[in-house]
Amino acid sequence: MNNSVKIYIAGHRGMVGSAIWRTLQRKGYTNLIGRSSAELDLRKQSEVDDFFIQEKPEIVIDAAARVGGILANSSFPYPFLMDNLQIQNNLIDAAQRFEAQKFIFLGSSCIYPRLAPQPLKEEYLLTSALEPTNEWYAIAKITGVKACEAIRKQFGKDFVSLMPTNLYGPNDNFDLLSSHVLPAMILKFHEAKQSTVDGQHPPVTLWGSGTPLREFLHVDDLADAVVFALEHPLTDHLYNIGTGTDLSIQALAEMIQRIVGHTGDIHWDSSKPDGTPRKLMEVSKMTDAGWKATIGLEEGIKGTYVWFLENESTDISHST
Ligand SMILES: NC(=O)c1ccc[n+]([C@@H]2O[C@H](COP(=O)([O-])OP(=O)(O)OC[C@H]3O[C@@H](n4cnc5c(N)ncnc54)[C@H](OP(=O)(O)O)[C@@H]3O)[C@@H](O)[C@H]2O)c1
């Protein structure tokens, strides 16, 4: 791949987009473009078309989306469905009409059915009902996968969908109203550690039972997979991106508690929803293509906590 190829990273200020930007820069790509949502609202088709006419990106990476955890998804079903449909439809359709060479669409593991066999294979898509707590988001993402598949099938273009498992890392969202489980735990343990009274750390209350099993991928690993997909034409339209290993939410909490240095109790609020009982990606399709994750969970969380401490004084929530 020529290092001066023009690459548009939609959502370049987000956790995923900024990691992709850093990785591309590190690898010597010199012609990167990005726009904030204030500069270009991707929900507006005419603005997106004007941008493509003016900038003519050769490669488009779609890391723009309205993203959030269970609470945000269930409180705001309409924007989680409609904003995501509008953003991705406008990008995919403009990339198709204005002749981008390549399009990389990022979705998430929530596209797979709630009770699909584990680990999740790409072929389980649309085989049974979705997890109701995030079906709005999942339906939008499934539509994006299908749009890229249709373009690939009808026009033979290199449009590919990558489905990352749960991500974490620098630039994660640390707002408890909209964050995912891992950054929410870092914030809760950190705040409890800060409010020590007579040398004791107050207990931390976490959602659910602690029993669900989850997989976590460092965002720099995902960025590496995106650059791999950019540099190596993939033969199929849909690939899972993960580590292929999971752990219980309780084990995750204990790991984060240790890294942060909180010594109080953990209380589990089982009146709150657990979500899907297990979510682990089958990643052999991507491994067979030649890519695998390299950042261990403990190492990745330690680095993320360091980033959190360095950026704590700035506004590191992404609340919308
Ligand atoms: N976070 C995860 O655990 C996870 C897991 C699997 C997959 N993913 C996927 O990765 C992608 C990015 O997620 P993320 O975690 O990086 O999210 P994020 O940090 O919230 O970033 C989202 C980005 O989307 C942009 N955006 C949102 N609405 C927009 C609009 N109307 N117009 C233009 N830009 C808009 C934002 O731009 P501004 O900052 O300029 O407002 C922001 O840069 C999503 O497709 C998501 O499904 C994430």
XYZ file of C-alpha atoms and ligand atoms in Angstrom:
368
model
C 0.000 0.000 0.000
C 1.322 3.430 -1.018
C 1.956 5.531 2.127
C 0.415 8.642 0.549
C -2.945 6.961 -0.179
C -5.738 9.257 1.085
C -7.413 7.640 4.091
C -10.503 9.116 5.732
C -11.032 7.932 9.309
C -14.627 8.719 10.262
C -14.801 9.163 14.047
C -11.061 9.930 14.344
C -11.455 11.585 17.760
C -13.122 8.553 19.367
C -11.405 5.708 21.183
C -11.233 3.477 18.097
C -10.692 6.176 15.467
C -7.875 7.847 17.427
C -6.127 4.481 17.910
C -6.390 3.791 14.153
C -5.042 7.276 13.409
C -2.052 6.769 15.780
C -1.291 3.347 14.285
C -1.471 4.593 10.687
C 0.795 7.521 11.540
C 3.258 5.201 13.278
C 3.325 3.013 10.168
C 4.205 6.007 7.996
C 0.848 6.844 6.339
C 0.977 10.574 5.569
C -2.373 11.452 4.000
C -4.929 10.983 6.780
C -8.125 13.022 7.005
C -10.666 13.349 9.804
C -13.587 15.603 10.722
C -15.219 16.076 14.117
C -19.006 15.666 14.344
C -19.224 19.460 14.776
C -17.413 19.954 11.439
C -19.273 17.190 9.569
C -22.476 15.638 10.911
C -22.440 12.221 9.274
C -26.206 11.908 9.780
C -26.679 14.488 7.000
C -26.369 12.959 3.547
C -25.793 16.193 1.595
C -22.916 17.194 3.900
C -21.334 13.751 3.541
C -21.668 13.892 -0.265
C -20.075 17.372 -0.361
C -17.195 16.107 1.771
C -16.570 13.129 -0.553
C -16.751 15.347 -3.667
C -14.240 17.765 -2.143
C -11.810 15.344 -0.485
C -12.113 12.207 -2.682
C -10.873 9.742 -0.045
C -9.401 6.574 -1.551
C -9.897 4.513 1.588
C -12.661 4.988 4.181
C -12.547 3.569 7.699
C -15.863 3.900 9.540
C -15.172 4.282 13.261
C -17.991 6.808 13.753
C -21.034 5.713 15.696
C -23.231 6.493 18.662
C -21.750 4.080 21.190
C -22.700 3.209 24.769
C -23.346 0.547 27.389
C -26.562 -1.167 28.520
C -27.943 1.915 30.295
C -27.431 4.276 27.344
C -28.768 1.721 24.849
C -31.929 1.006 26.789
C -32.568 4.668 27.679
C -32.088 6.014 24.123
C -33.246 3.287 21.711
C -34.171 5.668 18.882
C -30.799 7.447 18.407
C -28.954 4.159 18.911
C -30.931 2.821 15.950
C -31.403 5.888 13.761
C -28.150 7.846 14.266
C -26.144 4.724 13.572
C -28.187 3.859 10.473
C -27.842 7.382 9.119
C -24.089 7.648 9.833
C -23.196 4.323 8.235
C -25.673 4.566 5.323
C -24.312 7.964 4.309
C -20.689 6.797 4.550
C -21.151 3.439 2.822
C -23.273 4.885 0.041
C -20.931 7.845 -0.588
C -17.896 5.514 -0.613
C -19.706 3.349 -3.180
C -20.904 6.209 -5.408
C -17.695 8.264 -5.234
C -15.501 5.251 -5.967
C -13.484 4.720 -2.782
C -11.157 1.740 -3.363
C -11.756 0.238 0.034
C -14.208 0.566 2.944
C -13.710 -0.881 6.405
C -16.884 -1.002 8.496
C -16.602 -1.487 12.243
C -19.451 -3.136 14.088
C -19.507 -5.057 17.322
C -20.047 -8.548 18.731
C -23.604 -7.560 19.755
C -24.699 -8.285 16.162
C -24.764 -11.994 17.075
C -27.837 -13.667 18.645
C -28.125 -13.599 22.455
C -28.094 -17.371 22.772
C -25.841 -18.263 19.841
C -23.430 -21.149 20.514
C -20.087 -20.021 21.939
C -17.571 -19.037 20.751
C -19.375 -16.838 18.232
C -18.677 -17.672 14.610
C -19.349 -15.236 11.791
C -21.866 -17.719 10.317
C -24.162 -17.350 13.390
C -25.287 -13.914 12.198
C -29.109 -13.747 11.920
C -29.723 -17.278 13.198
C -31.889 -16.298 16.236
C -33.066 -13.391 18.442
C -30.749 -10.588 19.591
C -29.973 -9.488 23.157
C -32.897 -7.085 23.872
C -30.799 -4.556 25.857
C -28.842 -3.528 22.763
C -30.938 -4.723 19.820
C -31.375 -1.156 18.488
C -27.655 -0.741 18.041
C -27.215 -4.309 16.808
C -29.877 -3.969 14.096
C -28.178 -0.828 12.766
C -24.805 -2.602 12.718
C -26.230 -5.716 11.014
C -27.614 -3.426 8.297
C -24.108 -1.995 7.796
C -22.607 -5.483 7.485
C -25.263 -6.416 4.926
C -24.778 -3.177 2.945
C -21.028 -3.873 2.652
C -21.716 -7.498 1.714
C -24.196 -6.387 -0.972
C -21.704 -3.914 -2.481
C -18.998 -6.563 -2.450
C -21.331 -9.049 -4.097
C -22.877 -6.770 -6.711
C -19.924 -4.537 -7.625
C -16.936 -6.677 -6.575
C -15.578 -3.851 -4.405
C -13.335 -4.316 -1.384
C -15.853 -3.437 1.343
C -15.206 -5.431 4.512
C -16.775 -5.551 8.008
C -14.704 -6.134 11.136
C -16.579 -7.078 14.321
C -14.504 -6.301 17.411
C -15.268 -7.792 20.787
C -15.472 -5.450 23.851
C -12.722 -2.837 23.567
C -10.816 -0.783 26.119
C -7.778 1.487 26.173
C -6.701 5.142 25.912
C -9.532 7.587 25.071
C -12.169 5.235 26.478
C -15.380 6.770 27.816
C -15.244 7.255 31.598
C -18.767 8.681 32.049
C -20.785 6.269 34.216
C -24.015 7.181 32.404
C -22.780 5.914 29.031
C -19.601 3.906 29.608
C -18.881 0.216 29.051
C -18.123 -2.151 31.911
C -14.303 -1.995 31.982
C -13.822 1.811 32.133
C -16.792 2.047 34.535
C -14.995 -0.359 36.899
C -11.711 1.598 36.654
C -13.580 4.797 37.549
C -15.559 3.246 40.424
C -12.519 1.593 42.052
C -10.431 4.730 41.550
C -13.060 7.013 43.113
C -13.549 4.628 46.050
C -9.776 4.562 46.609
C -9.693 8.387 46.594
C -12.423 8.651 49.252
C -10.546 6.680 51.929
C -11.920 7.270 55.451
C -9.691 6.283 58.412
C -7.517 4.228 56.060
C -10.481 2.191 54.777
C -11.660 2.167 51.173
C -15.490 2.209 50.903
C -17.121 -0.752 49.103
C -17.715 -0.600 45.351
C -21.109 -1.651 43.988
C -21.092 -3.230 40.540
C -24.000 -4.112 38.258
C -25.327 -7.653 37.899
C -24.174 -10.955 39.380
C -20.540 -10.975 38.218
C -21.046 -14.343 36.486
C -21.304 -13.355 32.790
C -18.240 -14.221 30.733
C -16.695 -11.534 28.541
C -13.743 -11.024 26.231
C -11.754 -7.751 26.093
C -9.450 -6.477 23.357
C -7.058 -3.535 23.666
C -7.992 -0.820 21.156
C -4.396 -0.714 19.854
C -4.787 -4.385 18.896
C -7.996 -3.519 17.015
C -6.199 -0.640 15.248
C -3.481 -3.095 14.244
C -6.164 -5.441 12.828
C -7.726 -2.571 10.847
C -4.347 -1.676 9.312
C -3.814 -5.375 8.559
C -7.185 -5.443 6.746
C -6.199 -2.313 4.865
C -2.894 -3.757 3.717
C -4.088 -7.321 3.006
C -7.199 -7.767 0.862
C -9.454 -10.152 2.808
C -11.314 -12.816 0.866
C -14.636 -12.642 2.752
C -16.921 -9.787 3.895
C -17.091 -10.375 7.679
C -14.361 -11.075 10.272
C -14.443 -11.243 14.064
C -11.667 -9.386 15.896
C -10.877 -10.537 19.418
C -8.423 -12.381 21.608
C -10.342 -15.686 21.624
C -10.249 -15.864 25.471
C -12.747 -14.662 28.084
C -13.082 -14.243 31.856
C -15.954 -13.652 34.307
C -16.984 -10.102 35.142
C -16.088 -10.935 38.755
C -12.545 -11.957 37.734
C -12.264 -8.757 35.700
C -13.413 -6.690 38.703
C -10.826 -8.347 40.952
C -8.068 -7.708 38.381
C -9.003 -4.008 38.076
C -9.362 -3.669 41.858
C -5.792 -5.020 42.247
C -4.362 -2.757 39.518
C -6.079 0.363 40.918
C -5.135 -0.547 44.504
C -8.627 -0.551 46.062
C -8.797 -2.757 49.160
C -12.497 -2.467 50.147
C -15.331 -4.915 49.410
C -17.108 -5.494 46.113
C -20.934 -5.624 46.270
C -22.871 -7.125 43.346
C -26.260 -5.499 42.634
C -28.103 -8.427 41.100
C -31.253 -6.317 40.572
C -29.383 -4.824 37.569
C -29.265 -6.695 34.239
C -26.370 -8.987 33.356
C -26.802 -8.870 29.580
C -25.804 -11.876 27.483
C -24.528 -14.781 29.664
C -21.397 -15.326 27.589
C -19.819 -13.502 24.679
C -16.633 -14.892 23.202
C -15.498 -14.447 19.614
C -14.322 -17.317 17.442
C -11.340 -15.604 15.825
C -9.852 -18.342 13.649
C -10.994 -16.722 10.389
C -8.813 -13.676 11.131
C -5.992 -15.828 12.546
C -6.031 -17.890 9.349
C -5.841 -14.657 7.353
C -2.621 -13.858 9.270
C -3.554 -11.525 12.179
C -3.786 -12.091 15.940
C -3.978 -9.935 19.092
C -0.784 -9.415 21.116
C -1.631 -7.207 24.151
C -2.397 -9.177 27.361
C -5.395 -8.049 29.477
C -3.470 -7.220 32.679
C -0.794 -5.310 30.738
C -3.492 -3.483 28.731
C -5.509 -2.468 31.834
C -2.364 -1.217 33.607
C -1.591 1.020 30.606
C -5.206 2.221 30.462
C -5.160 3.133 34.185
C -1.954 5.122 33.638
C -3.686 6.944 30.741
C -6.727 7.568 32.973
C -4.547 9.068 35.742
C -2.737 11.307 33.261
C -6.004 12.557 31.740
C -8.251 12.555 34.800
C -8.249 16.329 35.136
C -9.535 16.789 31.556
C -13.091 15.867 30.483
C -12.679 12.222 29.490
C -16.360 11.360 29.360
C -17.973 11.148 25.908
C -21.501 11.804 27.122
C -23.893 12.792 24.358
N -15.974 0.821 22.469
C -16.124 -0.488 22.315
O -16.022 -1.286 23.248
C -16.413 -1.056 20.958
C -16.514 -2.420 20.842
C -16.764 -2.973 19.606
C -16.922 -2.136 18.518
N -16.824 -0.805 18.643
C -17.060 -0.005 17.438
O -16.054 0.946 17.188
C -16.618 2.115 16.609
C -16.146 3.350 17.372
O -16.415 3.205 18.759
P -15.662 4.079 19.868
O -15.647 3.269 21.086
O -14.420 4.651 19.320
O -16.718 5.258 20.089
P -16.457 6.755 20.600
O -15.199 6.850 21.363
O -17.730 7.188 21.245
O -16.267 7.567 19.253
C -17.313 7.689 18.344
C -16.903 8.649 17.269
O -18.008 8.790 16.381
C -18.134 10.145 16.035
N -19.526 10.464 15.764
C -20.633 10.135 16.498
N -21.735 10.668 15.947
C -21.319 11.370 14.841
C -21.973 12.152 13.855
N -23.317 12.337 13.888
N -21.227 12.717 12.888
C -19.888 12.556 12.847
N -19.203 11.812 13.736
C -19.918 11.230 14.728
C -17.636 10.953 17.214
O -17.146 12.185 16.732
P -16.848 13.475 17.686
O -15.879 13.001 18.723
O -16.251 14.478 16.783
O -18.171 13.879 18.260
C -16.544 10.039 17.765
O -15.295 10.411 17.225
C -18.139 1.923 16.627
O -18.577 1.522 15.368
C -18.340 0.777 17.589
O -19.417 -0.027 17.234
C -16.575 -0.216 19.829
